[in-house]
């Protein structure tokens, strides 16, 4: 059966299946019962009629003169009809062209030529059931009259008796039987529906418990277990679910333990490296100052050591920051600041004013409640990434816009939109889904870069910490476009003067 023909729920399917089985069973049983009962009723009526007719004919025929005259045939027809206590028999007697009926001028239209021919050509009694035009059922009986011969056989006399018996009572019995079968089908269907509801309740209860347990597992409650009752298939399913949940809980616990150890290891290593790196940075600063007085090879080595020390220190700081995000200890220190001044300060601190084109509103026009340090990290990482991997010119823009409120709330909200666009070749489509992953590098052959591979990941974490969003895409013109969106407080309404 196609799926679109099936009802929706399991309970409905069970009830429909039980109802269908009950209807089929009731109809089949009723049909078989009706057929057997109808056959029995008609057979009993037929046998009774034929027996009465034969007894009557056998009683009257020996006293009939041969060859019989018309009045003899009339008397025989009337006498045979009187054998029926209900006086419903209609009798026709024929003999070599003569005929007589129990009811004067009765045409006996029910008698078919086939029945007349069969009665004339055969010695056994012939019968047939016919339905009249008004829907009444009649039993037709044809019986040749036989005389016993001296040799012990029976000799046909040429005299034939035809009988028409209306089966009104039999039809009434059959109609009553049909009504009884129809009435029995309704309670059977109701009983089947009740049984289906009980069966559905017994089947759906474990299924419903399994659904709730699965939902609790999905919510993180890995200690959820099902009660195992009985030894049927549903009990086996509950037992299997419990085993699966236990294995999943053990696996998740092991993964969490390993993840916790890995985070603690990274945090401990980063923390332990900070002190020697600080000392190394001091030494490399001194060496940088004296590099001009050294020979070229030594000066190059000193500058290389200094640069690598700086990169290592930046990596350690990034690892420490990531560890704080992992541990959930990263905290926001919010302050209401001028976003334009904050972005200009980021460019000035890193001497990027001449390398980055800006499109910013006037100062004091766009204020937001953010963590200044984390906003500086976000913008610096995005611009630094554009300068390293893109092409000039790099553009920085800031504007505010209104959007529908989140979580289905009514009204609108103000958002600050920061965009960083370079003029490079853009980001490959295969890289875009992973651009904010930790330690991800679009060029796998490039094993050494100036960055740590954590800058964009840290930017994403900082933006999400503010309740904002960050996106990476390719600009229709050219270059990579990074968009940061931060929620802004509503401006305070000015008091009327």
Short mmCIF file of C-alpha atoms in Angstrom, two decimals:
data_model
loop_
_atom_site.label_atom_id
_atom_site.label_comp_id
_atom_site.label_asym_id
_atom_site.label_seq_id
_atom_site.Cartn_x
_atom_site.Cartn_y
_atom_site.Cartn_z
CA UNK A 1 0.00 0.00 0.00
CA UNK A 2 1.44 3.45 -0.84
CA UNK A 3 2.61 5.48 2.15
CA UNK A 4 0.19 8.30 1.34
CA UNK A 5 -2.72 5.91 1.94
CA UNK A 6 -1.55 4.99 5.45
CA UNK A 7 -2.90 6.95 8.43
CA UNK A 8 -0.49 9.14 10.31
CA UNK A 9 -0.07 7.76 13.84
CA UNK A 10 0.78 4.26 15.04
CA UNK A 11 -2.34 4.21 17.21
CA UNK A 12 -4.52 5.09 14.22
CA UNK A 13 -2.79 2.43 12.14
CA UNK A 14 -3.38 -0.26 14.76
CA UNK A 15 -7.03 0.70 15.17
CA UNK A 16 -7.49 0.80 11.39
CA UNK A 17 -5.77 -2.58 10.98
CA UNK A 18 -7.85 -4.21 13.74
CA UNK A 19 -11.01 -2.65 12.34
CA UNK A 20 -10.19 -3.87 8.84
CA UNK A 21 -9.47 -7.38 10.11
CA UNK A 22 -12.69 -7.36 12.12
CA UNK A 23 -14.74 -6.21 9.14
CA UNK A 24 -13.17 -8.77 6.83
CA UNK A 25 -13.59 -11.53 9.40
CA UNK A 26 -17.18 -10.55 10.15
CA UNK A 27 -18.09 -10.29 6.48
CA UNK A 28 -16.36 -13.56 5.63
CA UNK A 29 -17.94 -15.40 8.53
CA UNK A 30 -21.29 -13.84 7.80
CA UNK A 31 -21.07 -14.69 4.12
CA UNK A 32 -20.15 -18.32 4.81
CA UNK A 33 -22.81 -18.63 7.50
CA UNK A 34 -25.39 -17.04 5.24
CA UNK A 35 -24.53 -19.33 2.36
CA UNK A 36 -24.70 -22.48 4.47
CA UNK A 37 -27.85 -21.40 6.25
CA UNK A 38 -29.56 -20.34 3.01
CA UNK A 39 -28.62 -23.63 1.38
CA UNK A 40 -29.93 -25.54 4.37
CA UNK A 41 -33.21 -23.63 4.48
CA UNK A 42 -33.86 -24.01 0.78
CA UNK A 43 -32.76 -27.65 0.77
CA UNK A 44 -35.04 -28.51 3.67
CA UNK A 45 -37.97 -26.71 2.06
CA UNK A 46 -37.30 -28.39 -1.28
CA UNK A 47 -37.05 -31.87 0.24
CA UNK A 48 -40.26 -31.35 2.20
CA UNK A 49 -42.17 -30.19 -0.87
CA UNK A 50 -40.90 -33.03 -3.08
CA UNK A 51 -41.65 -35.63 -0.40
CA UNK A 52 -45.20 -34.35 0.11
CA UNK A 53 -45.77 -34.20 -3.65
CA UNK A 54 -44.46 -37.72 -4.25
CA UNK A 55 -46.53 -39.15 -1.39
CA UNK A 56 -49.63 -37.41 -2.65
CA UNK A 57 -49.13 -38.50 -6.25
CA UNK A 58 -48.32 -42.07 -5.23
CA UNK A 59 -51.56 -42.14 -3.24
CA UNK A 60 -53.82 -40.71 -5.94
CA UNK A 61 -52.31 -42.13 -9.16
CA UNK A 62 -53.34 -45.80 -8.66
CA UNK A 63 -57.00 -44.75 -8.44
CA UNK A 64 -56.82 -42.72 -11.64
CA UNK A 65 -58.43 -44.41 -14.74
CA UNK A 66 -56.30 -44.71 -17.87
CA UNK A 67 -56.47 -43.13 -20.21
CA UNK A 68 -57.66 -40.24 -17.98
CA UNK A 69 -60.29 -37.78 -19.16
CA UNK A 70 -60.23 -34.02 -18.66
CA UNK A 71 -62.32 -34.22 -15.51
CA UNK A 72 -59.97 -36.86 -14.12
CA UNK A 73 -57.03 -34.52 -14.64
CA UNK A 74 -58.96 -31.65 -13.01
CA UNK A 75 -59.67 -33.79 -9.99
CA UNK A 76 -56.06 -34.93 -9.72
CA UNK A 77 -54.76 -31.34 -9.90
CA UNK A 78 -57.17 -30.20 -7.17
CA UNK A 79 -56.42 -33.19 -4.95
CA UNK A 80 -52.64 -32.72 -5.23
CA UNK A 81 -52.97 -28.99 -4.36
CA UNK A 82 -54.85 -29.90 -1.19
CA UNK A 83 -51.73 -31.65 0.16
CA UNK A 84 -50.34 -28.25 1.17
CA UNK A 85 -51.79 -27.12 4.51
CA UNK A 86 -51.13 -23.47 3.66
CA UNK A 87 -53.03 -23.82 0.36
CA UNK A 88 -50.21 -22.10 -1.57
CA UNK A 89 -49.51 -24.87 -4.06
CA UNK A 90 -50.34 -24.38 -7.69
CA UNK A 91 -50.59 -27.67 -9.62
CA UNK A 92 -50.53 -28.38 -13.35
CA UNK A 93 -51.27 -31.90 -14.68
CA UNK A 94 -50.62 -32.83 -18.32
CA UNK A 95 -51.34 -35.99 -20.34
CA UNK A 96 -50.80 -36.26 -24.12
CA UNK A 97 -52.04 -32.77 -24.97
CA UNK A 98 -54.57 -32.54 -22.12
CA UNK A 99 -53.84 -30.29 -19.13
CA UNK A 100 -55.56 -29.26 -15.92
CA UNK A 101 -54.69 -26.70 -13.21
CA UNK A 102 -55.64 -26.42 -9.58
CA UNK A 103 -56.55 -22.78 -10.15
CA UNK A 104 -58.76 -22.19 -13.20
CA UNK A 105 -57.14 -20.39 -16.11
CA UNK A 106 -53.69 -20.34 -14.40
CA UNK A 107 -51.13 -19.78 -17.23
CA UNK A 108 -48.20 -21.23 -15.26
CA UNK A 109 -45.88 -18.63 -16.82
CA UNK A 110 -43.07 -19.64 -14.45
CA UNK A 111 -42.60 -23.01 -16.11
CA UNK A 112 -39.63 -22.79 -18.44
CA UNK A 113 -39.37 -24.86 -21.62
CA UNK A 114 -36.21 -26.45 -20.22
CA UNK A 115 -38.06 -27.71 -17.15
CA UNK A 116 -40.96 -29.07 -19.27
CA UNK A 117 -38.54 -30.90 -21.59
CA UNK A 118 -36.48 -32.30 -18.69
CA UNK A 119 -39.60 -33.61 -16.93
CA UNK A 120 -40.91 -35.27 -20.13
CA UNK A 121 -37.60 -36.89 -21.09
CA UNK A 122 -36.45 -38.05 -17.63
CA UNK A 123 -37.96 -40.28 -15.02
CA UNK A 124 -36.51 -38.63 -11.83
CA UNK A 125 -38.15 -35.60 -10.28
CA UNK A 126 -36.89 -32.30 -11.68
CA UNK A 127 -36.88 -29.02 -9.74
CA UNK A 128 -35.81 -25.44 -10.35
CA UNK A 129 -35.89 -22.14 -8.49
CA UNK A 130 -36.92 -19.02 -10.36
CA UNK A 131 -37.38 -15.39 -9.46
CA UNK A 132 -40.45 -13.65 -10.77
CA UNK A 133 -40.62 -10.13 -12.09
CA UNK A 134 -41.97 -8.83 -8.78
CA UNK A 135 -38.92 -10.29 -6.97
CA UNK A 136 -40.68 -13.34 -5.49
CA UNK A 137 -38.81 -16.64 -5.38
CA UNK A 138 -40.69 -19.77 -6.50
CA UNK A 139 -39.80 -23.46 -6.40
CA UNK A 140 -40.79 -25.35 -9.58
CA UNK A 141 -41.10 -29.13 -9.42
CA UNK A 142 -41.76 -31.50 -12.34
CA UNK A 143 -42.64 -35.15 -11.59
CA UNK A 144 -43.55 -37.86 -14.11
CA UNK A 145 -46.16 -40.34 -12.78
CA UNK A 146 -44.88 -43.93 -12.83
CA UNK A 147 -46.67 -47.27 -12.42
CA UNK A 148 -45.07 -50.37 -10.98
CA UNK A 149 -44.63 -53.09 -13.65
CA UNK A 150 -44.98 -56.83 -13.18
CA UNK A 151 -41.23 -57.26 -13.60
CA UNK A 152 -40.59 -55.06 -10.54
CA UNK A 153 -39.65 -51.85 -12.38
CA UNK A 154 -41.55 -48.64 -12.90
CA UNK A 155 -43.22 -47.73 -16.17
CA UNK A 156 -43.93 -44.12 -17.26
CA UNK A 157 -47.61 -43.39 -17.85
CA UNK A 158 -47.23 -40.16 -19.86
CA UNK A 159 -48.88 -38.31 -16.98
CA UNK A 160 -46.82 -35.40 -15.60
CA UNK A 161 -47.43 -33.25 -12.53
CA UNK A 162 -45.96 -29.76 -12.27
CA UNK A 163 -45.91 -27.83 -9.00
CA UNK A 164 -45.24 -24.14 -8.26
CA UNK A 165 -44.57 -23.30 -4.61
CA UNK A 166 -43.93 -19.69 -3.51
CA UNK A 167 -41.03 -19.54 -1.03
CA UNK A 168 -42.24 -16.53 0.91
CA UNK A 169 -41.41 -18.00 4.31
CA UNK A 170 -37.99 -19.11 3.19
CA UNK A 171 -37.27 -15.60 1.87
CA UNK A 172 -38.32 -14.14 5.21
CA UNK A 173 -35.98 -16.52 7.05
CA UNK A 174 -33.11 -15.62 4.73
CA UNK A 175 -33.76 -11.88 5.10
CA UNK A 176 -33.83 -12.28 8.88
CA UNK A 177 -30.51 -14.10 8.64
CA UNK A 178 -29.03 -11.24 6.58
CA UNK A 179 -30.25 -8.72 9.15
CA UNK A 180 -28.74 -10.78 11.96
CA UNK A 181 -25.39 -10.92 10.18
CA UNK A 182 -25.44 -7.16 9.61
CA UNK A 183 -26.27 -6.52 13.25
CA UNK A 184 -23.52 -8.85 14.39
CA UNK A 185 -20.94 -7.01 12.28
CA UNK A 186 -21.38 -3.75 14.22
CA UNK A 187 -20.61 -5.20 17.69
CA UNK A 188 -17.72 -7.13 16.16
CA UNK A 189 -16.29 -3.91 14.75
CA UNK A 190 -16.75 -2.09 18.07
CA UNK A 191 -15.10 -4.97 19.92
CA UNK A 192 -12.23 -4.95 17.43
CA UNK A 193 -11.72 -1.20 17.94
CA UNK A 194 -11.69 -1.66 21.72
CA UNK A 195 -9.18 -4.49 21.42
CA UNK A 196 -7.12 -2.35 19.05
CA UNK A 197 -7.08 0.52 21.56
CA UNK A 198 -5.96 -1.84 24.32
CA UNK A 199 -3.29 -3.35 22.07
CA UNK A 200 -2.17 0.09 20.94
CA UNK A 201 -1.92 1.21 24.55
CA UNK A 202 0.25 -1.78 25.39
CA UNK A 203 2.47 -1.25 22.35
CA UNK A 204 2.65 2.54 22.46
CA UNK A 205 3.49 2.83 26.15
CA UNK A 206 7.02 1.38 25.72
CA UNK A 207 7.42 3.28 22.46
CA UNK A 208 6.39 6.51 24.18
CA UNK A 209 8.80 5.84 27.04
CA UNK A 210 11.54 5.13 24.50
CA UNK A 211 10.80 8.42 22.75
CA UNK A 212 10.98 10.38 26.02
CA UNK A 213 14.18 8.58 26.99
CA UNK A 214 15.76 9.33 23.62
CA UNK A 215 14.81 12.97 23.99
CA UNK A 216 16.42 13.09 27.44
CA UNK A 217 19.56 11.51 25.98
CA UNK A 218 19.57 14.19 23.27
CA UNK A 219 19.30 16.85 26.00
CA UNK A 220 22.46 15.51 27.61
CA UNK A 221 20.98 13.37 30.39
CA UNK A 222 23.09 10.35 29.58
CA UNK A 223 22.11 8.50 32.76
CA UNK A 224 18.60 7.91 31.38
CA UNK A 225 17.52 4.26 31.42
CA UNK A 226 14.33 2.34 30.62
CA UNK A 227 12.55 -0.16 32.84
CA UNK A 228 12.68 -3.63 31.27
CA UNK A 229 9.44 -5.56 31.79
CA UNK A 230 8.73 -8.97 30.29
CA UNK A 231 10.67 -10.87 27.67
CA UNK A 232 9.07 -9.83 24.40
CA UNK A 233 10.54 -7.80 21.53
CA UNK A 234 9.77 -4.49 23.25
CA UNK A 235 11.63 -5.66 26.34
CA UNK A 236 14.59 -6.60 24.13
CA UNK A 237 14.42 -3.14 22.57
CA UNK A 238 14.45 -1.50 26.02
CA UNK A 239 17.38 -3.68 27.08
CA UNK A 240 19.29 -2.76 23.91
CA UNK A 241 18.55 0.92 24.49
CA UNK A 242 19.92 0.70 28.03
CA UNK A 243 23.09 -0.98 26.79
CA UNK A 244 23.51 1.67 24.09
CA UNK A 245 22.91 4.49 26.56
CA UNK A 246 25.43 3.01 28.99
CA UNK A 247 28.05 2.66 26.25
CA UNK A 248 27.35 6.20 25.05
CA UNK A 249 27.61 7.57 28.58
CA UNK A 250 30.95 5.82 29.09
CA UNK A 251 32.26 7.05 25.74
CA UNK A 252 31.15 10.64 26.36
CA UNK A 253 32.64 10.58 29.84
CA UNK A 254 35.94 9.35 28.42
CA UNK A 255 35.88 11.98 25.69
CA UNK A 256 35.13 14.71 28.19
CA UNK A 257 37.92 13.50 30.43
CA UNK A 258 40.36 13.47 27.54
CA UNK A 259 39.17 16.88 26.38
CA UNK A 260 39.53 18.29 29.86
CA UNK A 261 43.05 16.88 30.11
CA UNK A 262 43.92 18.33 26.70
CA UNK A 263 42.60 21.77 27.65
CA UNK A 264 44.40 21.67 30.98
CA UNK A 265 47.59 20.55 29.26
CA UNK A 266 47.41 23.41 26.74
CA UNK A 267 46.69 25.90 29.50
CA UNK A 268 49.51 24.57 31.68
CA UNK A 269 52.01 24.57 28.83
CA UNK A 270 51.03 28.08 27.80
CA UNK A 271 51.28 29.30 31.37
CA UNK A 272 54.69 27.69 31.87
CA UNK A 273 55.98 29.18 28.62
CA UNK A 274 55.07 32.74 29.51
CA UNK A 275 57.93 33.25 31.95
CA UNK A 276 60.77 31.97 29.75
CA UNK A 277 59.28 33.76 26.76
CA UNK A 278 59.20 37.00 28.68
CA UNK A 279 62.91 36.57 29.45
CA UNK A 280 63.64 35.66 25.84
CA UNK A 281 61.75 38.73 24.63
CA UNK A 282 63.90 40.97 26.81
CA UNK A 283 67.06 39.35 25.46
CA UNK A 284 65.91 39.62 21.84
CA UNK A 285 65.05 43.30 22.36
CA UNK A 286 68.61 43.93 23.55
CA UNK A 287 70.03 41.95 20.63
CA UNK A 288 67.84 43.89 18.19
CA UNK A 289 69.33 47.16 19.45
CA UNK A 290 72.87 45.87 18.91
CA UNK A 291 72.16 44.10 15.61
CA UNK A 292 73.45 47.02 13.57
CA UNK A 293 76.94 46.55 15.03
CA UNK A 294 77.09 42.84 14.21
CA UNK A 295 78.25 41.17 11.02
CA UNK A 296 75.47 40.58 8.45
CA UNK A 297 75.03 36.85 9.08
CA UNK A 298 74.84 37.30 12.85
CA UNK A 299 72.47 40.26 12.47
CA UNK A 300 70.16 38.19 10.25
CA UNK A 301 70.15 35.36 12.80
CA UNK A 302 69.41 37.79 15.62
CA UNK A 303 66.48 39.33 13.75
CA UNK A 304 65.14 35.85 12.90
CA UNK A 305 65.32 34.80 16.55
CA UNK A 306 63.62 38.01 17.60
CA UNK A 307 60.79 37.54 15.09
CA UNK A 308 60.24 33.90 16.02
CA UNK A 309 60.23 34.79 19.70
CA UNK A 310 57.56 37.40 19.02
CA UNK A 311 55.50 34.88 17.06
CA UNK A 312 55.88 32.29 19.82
CA UNK A 313 54.80 34.81 22.45
CA UNK A 314 51.74 35.67 20.35
CA UNK A 315 50.91 31.96 19.98
CA UNK A 316 51.16 31.44 23.73
CA UNK A 317 48.84 34.39 24.38
CA UNK A 318 46.38 33.04 21.83
CA UNK A 319 46.48 29.60 23.44
CA UNK A 320 45.86 31.14 26.83
CA UNK A 321 42.88 33.03 25.40
CA UNK A 322 41.47 29.88 23.77
CA UNK A 323 41.92 28.01 27.07
CA UNK A 324 39.83 30.63 28.83
CA UNK A 325 37.08 30.24 26.25
CA UNK A 326 37.20 26.45 26.62
CA UNK A 327 37.04 26.63 30.39
CA UNK A 328 34.18 29.14 30.30
CA UNK A 329 36.15 31.68 32.31
CA UNK A 330 36.32 34.31 29.58
CA UNK A 331 34.54 37.34 31.00
CA UNK A 332 33.35 40.55 29.42
CA UNK A 333 34.30 43.89 30.93
CA UNK A 334 31.66 46.02 29.29
CA UNK A 335 31.94 49.72 28.90
CA UNK A 336 29.97 52.19 26.84
CA UNK A 337 32.44 53.57 24.32
CA UNK A 338 32.54 55.43 21.04
CA UNK A 339 32.92 52.67 18.44
CA UNK A 340 34.48 55.04 15.89
CA UNK A 341 37.21 56.09 18.30
CA UNK A 342 37.82 52.46 19.24
CA UNK A 343 38.37 51.45 15.59
CA UNK A 344 40.63 54.46 14.94
CA UNK A 345 42.64 53.61 18.05
CA UNK A 346 43.15 50.05 16.75
CA UNK A 347 44.57 51.41 13.48
CA UNK A 348 46.75 54.01 15.21
CA UNK A 349 48.23 51.58 17.73
CA UNK A 350 49.41 49.27 14.95
CA UNK A 351 50.40 52.04 12.50
CA UNK A 352 47.84 50.91 9.92
CA UNK A 353 46.38 54.38 9.14
CA UNK A 354 48.12 54.58 5.76
CA UNK A 355 47.43 50.94 4.81
CA UNK A 356 43.71 50.78 5.60
CA UNK A 357 41.03 52.93 4.00
CA UNK A 358 38.14 53.75 6.33
CA UNK A 359 34.52 54.69 5.95
CA UNK A 360 33.37 55.61 9.42
CA UNK A 361 30.65 57.88 10.76
CA UNK A 362 31.52 60.98 12.74
CA UNK A 363 32.80 60.37 16.27
CA UNK A 364 30.23 60.27 19.09
CA UNK A 365 27.48 59.27 16.65
CA UNK A 366 27.69 55.52 17.28
CA UNK A 367 28.17 54.30 20.81
CA UNK A 368 27.99 50.73 22.03
CA UNK A 369 28.34 48.75 25.23
CA UNK A 370 31.25 46.40 24.51
CA UNK A 371 34.49 45.11 25.96
CA UNK A 372 37.07 47.53 24.44
CA UNK A 373 39.96 45.04 24.64
CA UNK A 374 38.05 42.24 22.97
CA UNK A 375 36.69 44.54 20.25
CA UNK A 376 40.26 45.67 19.58
CA UNK A 377 41.34 42.03 19.27
CA UNK A 378 38.51 41.28 16.82
CA UNK A 379 39.20 44.23 14.53
CA UNK A 380 42.99 43.80 14.71
CA UNK A 381 42.78 40.11 13.81
CA UNK A 382 40.49 40.77 10.84
CA UNK A 383 42.59 43.63 9.46
CA UNK A 384 45.85 41.77 10.09
CA UNK A 385 44.44 38.73 8.26
CA UNK A 386 43.41 40.96 5.33
CA UNK A 387 46.86 42.58 5.15
CA UNK A 388 48.70 39.23 5.28
CA UNK A 389 46.55 37.16 2.93
CA UNK A 390 44.69 39.73 0.83
CA UNK A 391 45.81 42.58 -1.36
CA UNK A 392 45.65 46.34 -0.91
CA UNK A 393 43.66 48.39 -0.55
CA UNK A 394 42.05 47.09 2.66
CA UNK A 395 38.84 48.85 3.64
CA UNK A 396 37.27 49.20 7.09
CA UNK A 397 33.68 50.43 7.42
CA UNK A 398 31.21 50.91 10.26
CA UNK A 399 27.49 51.69 10.20
CA UNK A 400 24.34 51.02 12.20
CA UNK A 401 21.14 49.41 10.97
CA UNK A 402 17.81 48.19 12.33
CA UNK A 403 16.63 44.60 12.12
CA UNK A 404 13.64 42.60 13.39
CA UNK A 405 13.94 41.67 17.05
CA UNK A 406 15.32 38.23 17.85
CA UNK A 407 13.45 35.29 19.45
CA UNK A 408 10.15 36.33 17.91
CA UNK A 409 9.91 39.54 19.94
CA UNK A 410 8.01 42.46 18.51
CA UNK A 411 9.73 45.54 17.18
CA UNK A 412 13.27 46.08 15.92
CA UNK A 413 16.80 46.20 17.31
CA UNK A 414 19.86 48.35 16.52
CA UNK A 415 23.00 46.61 15.33
CA UNK A 416 26.51 47.86 14.64
CA UNK A 417 27.95 46.39 11.45
CA UNK A 418 31.74 46.34 11.01
CA UNK A 419 33.07 45.24 7.61
CA UNK A 420 36.67 44.48 6.61
CA UNK A 421 37.23 44.07 2.86
CA UNK A 422 40.46 43.39 0.99
CA UNK A 423 41.16 43.40 -2.74
CA UNK A 424 42.74 39.98 -3.02
CA UNK A 425 41.62 36.82 -4.80
CA UNK A 426 39.03 35.98 -2.16
CA UNK A 427 38.50 32.82 -0.13
CA UNK A 428 38.17 29.44 -1.90
CA UNK A 429 34.72 27.91 -1.55
CA UNK A 430 36.22 24.84 0.11
CA UNK A 431 37.78 27.04 2.81
CA UNK A 432 34.75 29.18 3.71
CA UNK A 433 33.06 26.57 5.97
CA UNK A 434 36.29 26.18 8.00
CA UNK A 435 37.56 29.76 8.03
CA UNK A 436 36.91 30.18 11.77
CA UNK A 437 38.25 26.75 12.77
CA UNK A 438 41.28 26.65 15.04
CA UNK A 439 44.66 26.10 13.39
CA UNK A 440 42.99 25.84 9.99
CA UNK A 441 45.14 26.90 7.03
CA UNK A 442 43.75 27.19 3.54
CA UNK A 443 47.11 26.27 2.03
CA UNK A 444 48.17 22.93 3.54
CA UNK A 445 51.58 23.15 1.88
CA UNK A 446 52.26 26.39 3.74
CA UNK A 447 53.48 24.97 7.04
CA UNK A 448 54.92 28.21 8.38
CA UNK A 449 53.07 31.52 8.49
CA UNK A 450 53.29 34.67 10.56
CA UNK A 451 49.96 33.91 12.20
CA UNK A 452 49.17 31.29 14.81
CA UNK A 453 46.06 29.98 13.04
CA UNK A 454 43.98 31.05 16.05
CA UNK A 455 43.26 34.68 15.23
CA UNK A 456 39.96 34.18 13.40
CA UNK A 457 38.82 31.58 15.92
CA UNK A 458 39.50 34.02 18.78
CA UNK A 459 37.67 36.78 16.89
CA UNK A 460 34.66 34.50 16.45
CA UNK A 461 34.62 33.59 20.16
CA UNK A 462 34.85 37.26 21.18
CA UNK A 463 32.01 38.26 18.87
CA UNK A 464 29.78 35.45 20.14
CA UNK A 465 30.64 36.46 23.69
CA UNK A 466 29.09 39.83 22.91
CA UNK A 467 25.96 38.16 21.55
CA UNK A 468 26.86 39.10 17.97
CA UNK A 469 27.62 37.27 14.76
CA UNK A 470 30.58 37.11 12.37
CA UNK A 471 30.50 36.03 8.72
CA UNK A 472 33.06 35.46 5.98
CA UNK A 473 32.22 35.71 2.30
CA UNK A 474 33.63 36.72 -1.07
CA UNK A 475 32.74 40.21 -2.22
CA UNK A 476 31.02 40.32 -5.63
CA UNK A 477 33.73 42.68 -6.89
CA UNK A 478 36.84 41.03 -5.51
CA UNK A 479 38.41 40.12 -2.23
CA UNK A 480 37.32 38.59 1.06
CA UNK A 481 34.65 40.30 3.15
CA UNK A 482 34.41 39.78 6.92
CA UNK A 483 31.30 41.16 8.62
CA UNK A 484 30.91 41.59 12.37
CA UNK A 485 27.48 42.41 13.79
CA UNK A 486 27.09 43.56 17.39
CA UNK A 487 23.85 44.46 19.20
CA UNK A 488 23.57 48.10 20.27
CA UNK A 489 21.55 49.64 23.07
CA UNK A 490 18.68 51.89 22.11
CA UNK A 491 19.59 55.58 22.26
CA UNK A 492 18.09 57.41 25.18
CA UNK A 493 15.25 59.72 24.26
CA UNK A 494 15.95 63.38 24.85
CA UNK A 495 13.94 64.97 27.62
CA UNK A 496 11.52 67.65 26.40
CA UNK A 497 12.78 71.16 27.02
#
